Coordinates of C-alpha atoms in Angstrom, one line a residue:
X1 CA 31.7 65.3 49.1
X2 CA 30.2 62.4 47.3
X3 CA 26.6 61.7 48.0
X4 CA 25.3 58.2 48.6
X5 CA 21.9 56.9 47.3
X6 CA 18.9 58.5 48.8
X7 CA 17.3 57.6 52.2
X8 CA 16.3 54.0 51.2
X9 CA 20.0 52.9 51.1
X10 CA 20.2 53.7 54.9
X11 CA 16.8 53.4 56.3
X12 CA 15.8 50.0 54.7
X13 CA 18.5 48.4 56.8
X14 CA 17.6 50.3 60.0
X15 CA 15.1 48.2 61.8
X16 CA 15.9 45.1 63.8
X17 CA 14.2 42.8 66.3
X18 CA 15.6 41.6 69.6
X19 CA 13.9 39.0 71.8
X20 CA 15.4 36.5 74.2
X21 CA 13.5 33.6 72.8
X22 CA 13.5 34.4 69.1
X23 CA 17.0 35.6 68.4
X24 CA 19.3 33.0 66.9
X25 CA 22.0 31.6 69.2
X26 CA 25.2 33.6 68.7
X27 CA 28.6 31.9 68.5
X28 CA 31.3 33.1 70.7
X29 CA 33.9 35.5 69.3
X30 CA 36.5 32.8 68.9
X31 CA 34.1 30.4 67.2
X32 CA 32.6 32.8 64.7
X33 CA 35.6 35.0 64.0
X34 CA 38.6 32.6 64.4
X35 CA 41.5 34.0 66.3
X36 CA 41.3 37.6 64.9
X37 CA 39.4 39.2 67.7
X38 CA 41.2 37.3 70.5
X39 CA 44.5 38.3 69.0
X40 CA 43.4 42.0 68.9
X41 CA 42.4 41.8 72.6
X42 CA 45.7 40.2 73.6
X43 CA 47.7 42.8 71.8
X44 CA 45.6 45.9 72.5
X45 CA 47.2 46.3 75.9
X46 CA 50.8 45.9 74.8
X47 CA 53.3 48.7 75.6
X48 CA 53.5 51.4 73.0
X49 CA 55.0 54.9 73.0
X50 CA 52.6 57.7 72.4
X51 CA 52.9 61.4 72.6
X52 CA 50.9 64.5 71.6
X53 CA 52.5 67.5 69.9
X54 CA 51.2 71.0 69.2
X55 CA 53.3 74.1 68.6
X56 CA 55.7 72.4 71.1
X57 CA 55.4 68.9 72.5
X58 CA 52.9 68.8 75.4
X59 CA 53.9 65.5 76.8
X60 CA 55.2 62.1 76.1
X61 CA 53.7 59.0 77.7
X62 CA 54.4 55.3 77.9
X63 CA 51.2 53.4 77.8
X64 CA 51.3 50.0 79.5
X65 CA 47.9 48.5 80.5
X66 CA 46.2 51.4 82.3
X67 CA 49.1 53.2 83.9
X68 CA 50.5 56.4 82.6
X69 CA 53.9 57.9 83.4
X70 CA 54.0 61.7 82.7
X71 CA 57.2 63.5 81.8
X72 CA 55.9 67.0 82.7
X73 CA 53.1 68.7 84.6
X74 CA 51.7 70.0 81.2
X75 CA 50.4 66.6 80.5
X76 CA 47.1 67.4 82.1
X77 CA 46.2 69.4 79.1
X78 CA 45.2 66.2 77.2
X79 CA 44.5 63.3 79.6
X80 CA 45.1 59.8 78.3
X81 CA 42.0 57.7 77.7
X82 CA 43.8 54.5 78.3
X83 CA 40.7 52.4 78.8
X84 CA 39.7 52.3 75.2
X85 CA 38.6 48.9 73.9
X86 CA 39.2 49.3 70.2
X87 CA 39.0 46.8 67.5
X88 CA 41.6 48.5 65.3
X89 CA 44.4 46.8 67.1
X90 CA 47.8 48.4 66.5
X91 CA 49.5 45.0 66.5
X92 CA 46.8 43.1 64.6
X93 CA 47.9 41.3 61.5
X94 CA 44.3 41.0 60.2
X95 CA 41.7 43.4 59.1
X96 CA 40.7 45.7 61.9
X97 CA 37.3 45.3 63.5
X98 CA 35.5 47.4 66.1
X99 CA 34.2 45.6 69.1
X100 CA 31.3 43.5 67.8
X101 CA 29.5 43.6 71.2
X102 CA 28.9 47.4 70.8
X103 CA 26.5 49.1 68.5
X104 CA 24.9 52.5 67.9
X105 CA 26.1 55.4 70.0
X106 CA 28.4 53.3 72.1
X107 CA 30.3 52.1 69.0
X108 CA 30.4 55.6 67.5
X109 CA 31.9 57.0 70.8
X110 CA 34.5 54.1 70.8
X111 CA 35.4 54.8 67.2
X112 CA 36.2 58.5 67.9
X113 CA 38.2 57.6 71.0
X114 CA 40.2 55.2 68.9
X115 CA 40.7 57.9 66.3
X116 CA 42.0 60.4 68.9
X117 CA 43.7 58.1 71.3
X118 CA 45.3 59.0 73.7
X119 CA 43.8 62.5 73.5
X120 CA 40.9 63.1 75.8
X121 CA 37.8 63.7 73.7
X122 CA 36.3 66.3 76.0
X123 CA 39.4 68.4 76.2
X124 CA 39.9 68.1 72.4
X125 CA 36.5 69.7 71.8
X126 CA 37.0 72.3 74.5
X127 CA 40.5 73.4 73.6
X128 CA 41.3 72.4 70.0
X129 CA 38.2 71.7 67.9
X130 CA 37.5 74.6 65.4
X131 CA 40.4 76.5 67.1
X132 CA 43.8 75.2 66.4
X133 CA 45.6 72.1 64.8
X134 CA 46.6 69.1 66.9
X135 CA 49.3 66.5 66.2
X136 CA 49.1 63.1 67.9
X137 CA 52.2 60.8 67.7
X138 CA 51.7 57.1 67.9
X139 CA 53.4 53.9 67.1
X140 CA 53.9 53.0 63.4
X141 CA 51.5 50.0 63.5
X142 CA 48.5 51.9 64.9
X143 CA 46.5 51.9 61.6
X144 CA 47.6 48.4 60.5
X145 CA 44.7 46.7 58.8
X146 CA 42.7 49.9 58.2
X147 CA 44.1 50.7 54.7
X148 CA 47.3 50.2 52.7
X149 CA 49.0 50.8 49.3
X150 CA 48.2 47.1 48.5
X151 CA 44.5 47.8 49.3
X152 CA 44.5 50.8 46.9
X153 CA 46.2 48.7 44.1
X154 CA 43.5 46.0 44.6
X155 CA 40.7 48.6 44.3
X156 CA 42.2 49.9 41.0
X157 CA 42.4 46.4 39.6
X158 CA 39.0 45.2 40.7
X159 CA 36.8 48.3 40.0
X160 CA 35.9 50.5 37.0
X161 CA 37.4 53.9 38.1
X162 CA 37.5 57.2 36.2
X163 CA 39.8 60.2 36.3
X164 CA 38.4 63.4 37.8
X165 CA 35.7 61.3 39.6
X166 CA 37.5 58.8 41.7
X167 CA 41.2 59.2 40.8
X168 CA 43.4 62.3 40.2
X169 CA 47.1 62.0 39.2
X170 CA 49.1 65.2 39.5
X171 CA 52.1 67.0 40.9
X172 CA 52.9 70.5 42.2
X173 CA 56.0 71.9 40.6
X174 CA 57.3 75.5 40.5
X175 CA 54.1 76.8 42.1
X176 CA 51.8 75.1 39.5
X177 CA 49.4 72.2 39.8
X178 CA 50.0 69.8 36.9
X179 CA 47.3 67.1 36.5
X180 CA 47.8 64.2 34.1
X181 CA 45.3 61.5 32.9
X182 CA 45.1 58.9 30.3
X183 CA 41.7 58.8 28.4
X184 CA 38.9 58.4 31.0
X185 CA 39.2 55.0 32.6
X186 CA 41.9 54.3 35.2
X187 CA 44.5 51.6 34.5
X188 CA 47.1 50.5 37.1
X189 CA 49.8 50.5 34.5
X190 CA 49.3 54.2 33.7
X191 CA 48.9 55.3 37.4
X192 CA 52.0 53.5 38.5
X193 CA 54.0 54.7 35.6
X194 CA 53.1 58.3 36.4
X195 CA 53.7 57.7 40.1
X196 CA 57.3 56.6 39.2
X197 CA 57.7 59.9 37.3
X198 CA 56.9 61.8 40.5
X199 CA 53.2 62.3 40.4
X200 CA 50.9 62.0 43.4
X201 CA 47.7 60.0 43.4
X202 CA 44.5 61.0 45.0
X203 CA 41.5 58.7 45.4
X204 CA 38.2 60.2 46.4
X205 CA 35.8 58.2 48.6
X206 CA 37.9 55.0 49.0
X207 CA 35.5 54.0 51.7
X208 CA 33.0 53.0 48.9
X209 CA 35.4 50.2 47.9
X210 CA 36.9 49.3 51.2
X211 CA 34.9 47.8 54.1
X212 CA 37.2 48.6 57.0
X213 CA 37.3 52.3 56.0
X214 CA 33.6 52.3 55.3
X215 CA 33.0 50.9 58.8
X216 CA 35.0 53.7 60.4
X217 CA 33.3 56.4 58.4
X218 CA 29.8 55.0 59.1
X219 CA 30.5 55.1 62.9
X220 CA 32.1 58.6 62.8
X221 CA 29.1 60.0 60.9
X222 CA 26.9 58.8 63.8
X223 CA 29.3 60.5 66.2
X224 CA 29.4 63.9 64.4
X225 CA 25.8 63.9 63.2
X226 CA 27.3 65.0 59.9
X227 CA 28.5 63.5 56.6
X228 CA 31.9 61.8 57.0
X229 CA 34.0 61.2 53.9
X230 CA 37.6 60.2 53.1
X231 CA 40.3 60.9 50.5
X232 CA 43.5 58.9 50.0
X233 CA 46.8 60.6 49.0
X234 CA 49.8 58.6 47.8
X235 CA 52.9 60.8 47.3
X236 CA 56.3 59.8 46.0
X237 CA 59.4 60.6 48.1
X238 CA 60.5 64.2 48.0
X239 CA 57.5 65.4 46.0
X240 CA 54.4 67.5 46.6
X241 CA 51.1 66.9 44.9
X242 CA 49.0 69.9 45.8
X243 CA 49.5 73.7 46.3
X244 CA 48.7 75.5 49.5
X245 CA 44.9 75.8 50.0
X246 CA 42.2 75.6 52.7
X247 CA 39.2 73.4 52.8
X248 CA 35.5 73.6 53.9
X249 CA 35.8 70.6 56.1
X250 CA 37.3 69.7 59.4
X251 CA 40.2 67.3 58.6
X252 CA 41.6 64.4 60.4
X253 CA 44.8 63.2 58.7
X254 CA 45.8 59.6 59.3
X255 CA 49.4 58.8 58.2
X256 CA 49.1 55.2 57.1
X257 CA 52.5 54.6 55.6
X258 CA 55.8 56.5 55.1
X259 CA 56.4 60.1 56.2
X260 CA 55.1 63.5 55.3
X261 CA 56.1 67.1 56.2
X262 CA 53.2 69.4 56.8
X263 CA 53.0 73.2 57.1
X264 CA 49.8 74.7 58.6
X265 CA 48.9 78.4 58.4
X266 CA 46.3 80.4 60.3
X267 CA 43.3 81.8 58.3
X268 CA 44.3 85.1 56.8
X269 CA 41.3 87.1 57.9
X270 CA 38.0 86.7 59.7
X271 CA 36.1 85.7 56.6
X272 CA 38.3 82.6 56.2
X273 CA 37.8 81.4 59.8
X274 CA 35.8 78.1 59.7
X275 CA 35.2 78.7 56.0
X276 CA 32.2 77.2 54.3
X277 CA 33.9 77.1 50.9
X278 CA 37.3 75.8 49.9
X279 CA 39.9 78.1 48.5
X280 CA 41.6 77.9 45.1
X281 CA 45.3 77.3 44.8
X282 CA 47.3 79.8 46.8
X283 CA 50.9 81.0 46.3
X284 CA 53.6 81.2 48.9
X285 CA 53.4 85.0 48.9
X286 CA 49.7 84.8 49.9
X287 CA 49.9 82.6 53.0
X288 CA 52.5 84.1 55.3
X289 CA 54.4 82.1 57.9
X290 CA 53.2 78.7 59.2
X291 CA 51.8 78.4 62.7
X292 CA 52.8 74.7 62.8
X293 CA 55.4 72.6 61.0
X294 CA 55.2 68.9 61.7
X295 CA 56.5 65.6 60.5
X296 CA 53.8 62.9 60.3
X297 CA 55.1 59.4 60.6
X298 CA 53.1 56.2 60.2
X299 CA 50.5 55.9 63.0
X300 CA 50.3 59.7 63.6
X301 CA 47.2 61.8 63.5
X302 CA 46.9 65.5 62.5
X303 CA 43.8 67.6 63.0
X304 CA 43.1 71.0 61.6
X305 CA 39.9 73.1 61.3
X306 CA 38.1 74.5 58.3
X307 CA 39.9 77.5 56.9
X308 CA 43.4 76.6 58.0
X309 CA 45.7 76.8 55.0
X310 CA 48.0 73.7 54.6
X311 CA 50.5 72.1 52.3
X312 CA 52.4 68.8 52.6
X313 CA 55.4 67.2 51.0
X314 CA 56.6 63.6 51.3
X315 CA 59.9 63.2 53.1
X316 CA 63.0 63.1 50.9
X317 CA 63.8 59.4 51.7
X318 CA 60.4 57.7 51.7
X319 CA 56.9 57.9 50.1
X320 CA 53.8 58.9 51.9
X321 CA 50.3 57.3 52.1
X322 CA 47.7 59.1 54.2
X323 CA 43.9 59.3 54.5
X324 CA 42.0 62.5 55.2
X325 CA 38.8 61.9 57.1
X326 CA 36.5 64.9 56.6
X327 CA 33.4 66.0 58.4
X328 CA 31.2 69.1 59.2
X329 CA 30.7 70.1 55.6
X330 CA 28.0 72.7 55.6
X331 CA 27.0 71.6 59.1
X332 CA 26.9 75.0 60.8
X333 CA 24.5 77.1 62.8
X334 CA 24.1 79.2 59.7
X335 CA 23.1 76.2 57.6
X336 CA 20.6 75.2 60.3
X337 CA 19.0 78.6 60.3
X338 CA 19.0 78.7 56.5
X339 CA 17.2 75.4 56.5
X340 CA 14.4 76.8 58.7
X341 CA 14.0 80.3 57.3
X342 CA 12.2 79.3 54.1
X343 CA 9.6 77.4 56.0
X344 CA 9.2 80.3 58.5
X345 CA 8.5 82.7 55.6
X346 CA 6.0 80.3 54.1
X347 CA 4.2 80.0 57.4
X348 CA 4.2 83.7 57.8
X349 CA 2.7 84.3 54.4
X350 CA 0.1 81.6 55.0
X351 CA -1.0 82.9 58.5
X352 CA -0.5 86.7 58.3
X353 CA -2.2 88.8 55.7
X354 CA 0.4 91.6 56.1
X355 CA 2.8 89.4 54.1
X356 CA 0.3 89.0 51.3
X357 CA -0.2 92.7 50.5
X358 CA 1.3 93.8 47.3
X359 CA 4.5 96.0 47.4
X360 CA 3.9 99.6 46.3
X361 CA 3.7 100.1 42.6
X362 CA 6.5 102.7 42.8
X363 CA 8.9 100.6 44.9
X364 CA 11.4 100.1 42.0
X365 CA 11.8 103.9 42.0
X366 CA 12.8 103.8 45.7
X367 CA 15.1 100.9 46.4
X368 CA 17.7 98.9 44.6
X369 CA 21.4 99.5 44.0
X370 CA 20.6 102.5 41.7
X371 CA 18.7 104.2 44.5
X372 CA 20.9 103.1 47.5
X373 CA 21.9 106.7 48.2
X374 CA 18.3 108.0 48.0
X375 CA 17.3 109.3 51.4
X376 CA 13.8 110.3 50.7
X377 CA 11.0 109.7 53.2
X378 CA 9.1 107.3 50.9
X379 CA 12.2 105.0 50.8
X380 CA 12.5 105.2 54.6
X381 CA 8.9 104.2 55.1
X382 CA 9.3 101.2 52.7
X383 CA 12.5 100.1 54.4
X384 CA 10.9 100.2 57.8
X385 CA 8.0 98.2 56.6
X386 CA 10.2 95.4 55.1
X387 CA 12.4 95.3 58.2
X388 CA 9.3 95.0 60.4
X389 CA 8.0 92.0 58.4
X390 CA 11.5 90.4 58.2
X391 CA 11.7 90.5 62.0
X392 CA 8.2 89.1 62.3
X393 CA 9.2 86.1 60.2
X394 CA 11.4 85.0 63.1
X395 CA 8.3 84.4 65.3
X396 CA 7.4 81.6 62.8
X397 CA 10.9 80.0 62.9
X398 CA 10.9 76.5 64.2
X399 CA 14.3 75.1 65.4
X400 CA 12.8 71.6 65.3
X401 CA 11.7 71.9 61.6
X402 CA 15.2 73.4 60.8
X403 CA 16.9 70.5 62.5
X404 CA 14.8 68.0 60.7
X405 CA 15.6 69.5 57.3
X406 CA 19.3 69.4 58.1
X407 CA 18.9 65.8 59.4
X408 CA 17.2 64.7 56.2
X409 CA 20.1 66.0 54.1
X410 CA 22.4 64.1 56.5
X411 CA 20.5 60.9 56.0
X412 CA 20.5 61.2 52.3
X413 CA 24.3 61.4 52.3
X414 CA 24.9 58.8 55.0
X415 CA 26.7 55.6 54.5
X416 CA 24.6 52.5 55.4
X417 CA 25.6 51.1 58.8
X418 CA 27.9 48.1 59.3
X419 CA 26.0 45.6 61.5
X420 CA 27.4 44.1 64.6
X421 CA 26.8 40.4 64.9
X422 CA 23.9 40.9 67.3
X423 CA 22.3 43.5 65.0
X424 CA 22.7 41.2 61.9
X425 CA 21.2 38.2 63.8
X426 CA 18.1 40.3 64.7
X427 CA 17.7 42.0 61.3
X428 CA 16.3 40.8 58.0
X429 CA 19.8 39.5 57.2
X430 CA 19.9 37.0 60.0
X431 CA 16.4 36.0 61.2
X432 CA 16.4 32.7 59.3
X433 CA 13.8 33.6 56.6
X434 CA 14.6 31.6 53.5
X435 CA 13.2 29.6 50.6
X436 CA 13.6 25.9 51.1
X437 CA 12.1 22.7 49.6
X438 CA 9.7 24.6 47.5
X439 CA 8.3 26.9 50.2
X440 CA 9.1 30.1 52.1
X441 CA 10.3 29.4 55.7
X442 CA 10.0 32.3 58.1
X443 CA 11.2 31.6 61.6
X444 CA 10.8 35.1 63.1
X445 CA 7.8 35.5 65.4
X446 CA 6.6 38.8 66.7
X447 CA 4.8 38.9 70.1
X448 CA 3.8 41.6 72.5
X449 CA 7.1 41.0 74.2
X450 CA 9.2 41.6 71.1
X451 CA 11.4 44.6 71.3
X452 CA 11.9 46.7 68.2
X453 CA 14.5 49.4 67.7
X454 CA 16.3 51.2 64.9
X455 CA 19.8 50.0 64.3
X456 CA 21.1 53.6 64.4
X457 CA 19.6 56.4 66.4
X458 CA 19.9 58.8 63.5
X459 CA 18.4 56.6 60.8
X460 CA 15.0 58.3 61.0
X461 CA 13.4 61.7 61.6

């Protein structure tokens, strides 16, 4: 996953001031934003057809206002969260916006509810997360305003992109991945020419160039306490861009346009369950039978955990554009413990003289791969000594230190936050400080009653 600039990119924007008397007067939503937000509010409650599918469909619901009609008793498996005030309005004709009155954890929770709607978040984590794929069916306009093929074309034309860094052009034919590229720099003419010849286009980290997508990723990273990235995949009708493989991230696939046919396969063995590394290209003979086959239409969501093998092909009659939102890359208990063990060992060596004694001069004649079958008493004594010290290291292990080390890595990789209007008004971006008529004018005043908080809870350690 791509790394953002170091801590300063996030933390320098993290403080803001809020006082009743000093904060600038905020305009109403309709005054400051035009009709976009009011249009979103008016359309968010419109009737839409939504259902959730797994191996077999669990239930279908018709959502109108806050009432739900269930077609089967199995619907209780995933309760509808109908009271979700989301800014990404399915019927909005403008760029999507999250509720600007919310910020911090509240906005992050809202973003995840929007992503999973109508799936109940608690039941998702209890029943599906890291366990089994989930398919959520929604209306075709659900992601309208989030991203589009037109947005991708604009990014290509307005930015200096490179092959193998931001853009990959390739196809999967006869069991082989076939990448193509033209020099180093990306040109729309070459990309669209190859697309017309049946090649797929992958863009890595489109959120860097697209505000709405960056906003979503920045909120989801707060929700997961983990890096959140995105990839875009554009596939011509009837073609496949990538061979079967599994990834080292939890994937949320958002079908933006068109239609794609997915096959999902269980991990082949225990070592591939929740894998920390991605696989290479796999063959059909290596992956067995799928545990889920699903057709993703515009507006649908597909989740699958790390280690689940997958492949996808655009429908015969229409192209496919989807986004993969990824999270939980190297964000495991093992990574947490690994982050704290080095410090624990350093503390042990500093505070316990036993760790500072030299190893026996003859130890290379006792241990190592060459002597693994040596069962002499001297080897046993040495092994017992090392095992005792290794166990003793755990007494110096600090879960707080380990969490802080993992958190610092998270902060280094984090996207800067997107401010709500209130946050911007109270931050250095909106406090009225300016240079005017030959002098610096600073309107912000700090008193003992001034409240200070970080814009995001996880922007410091």
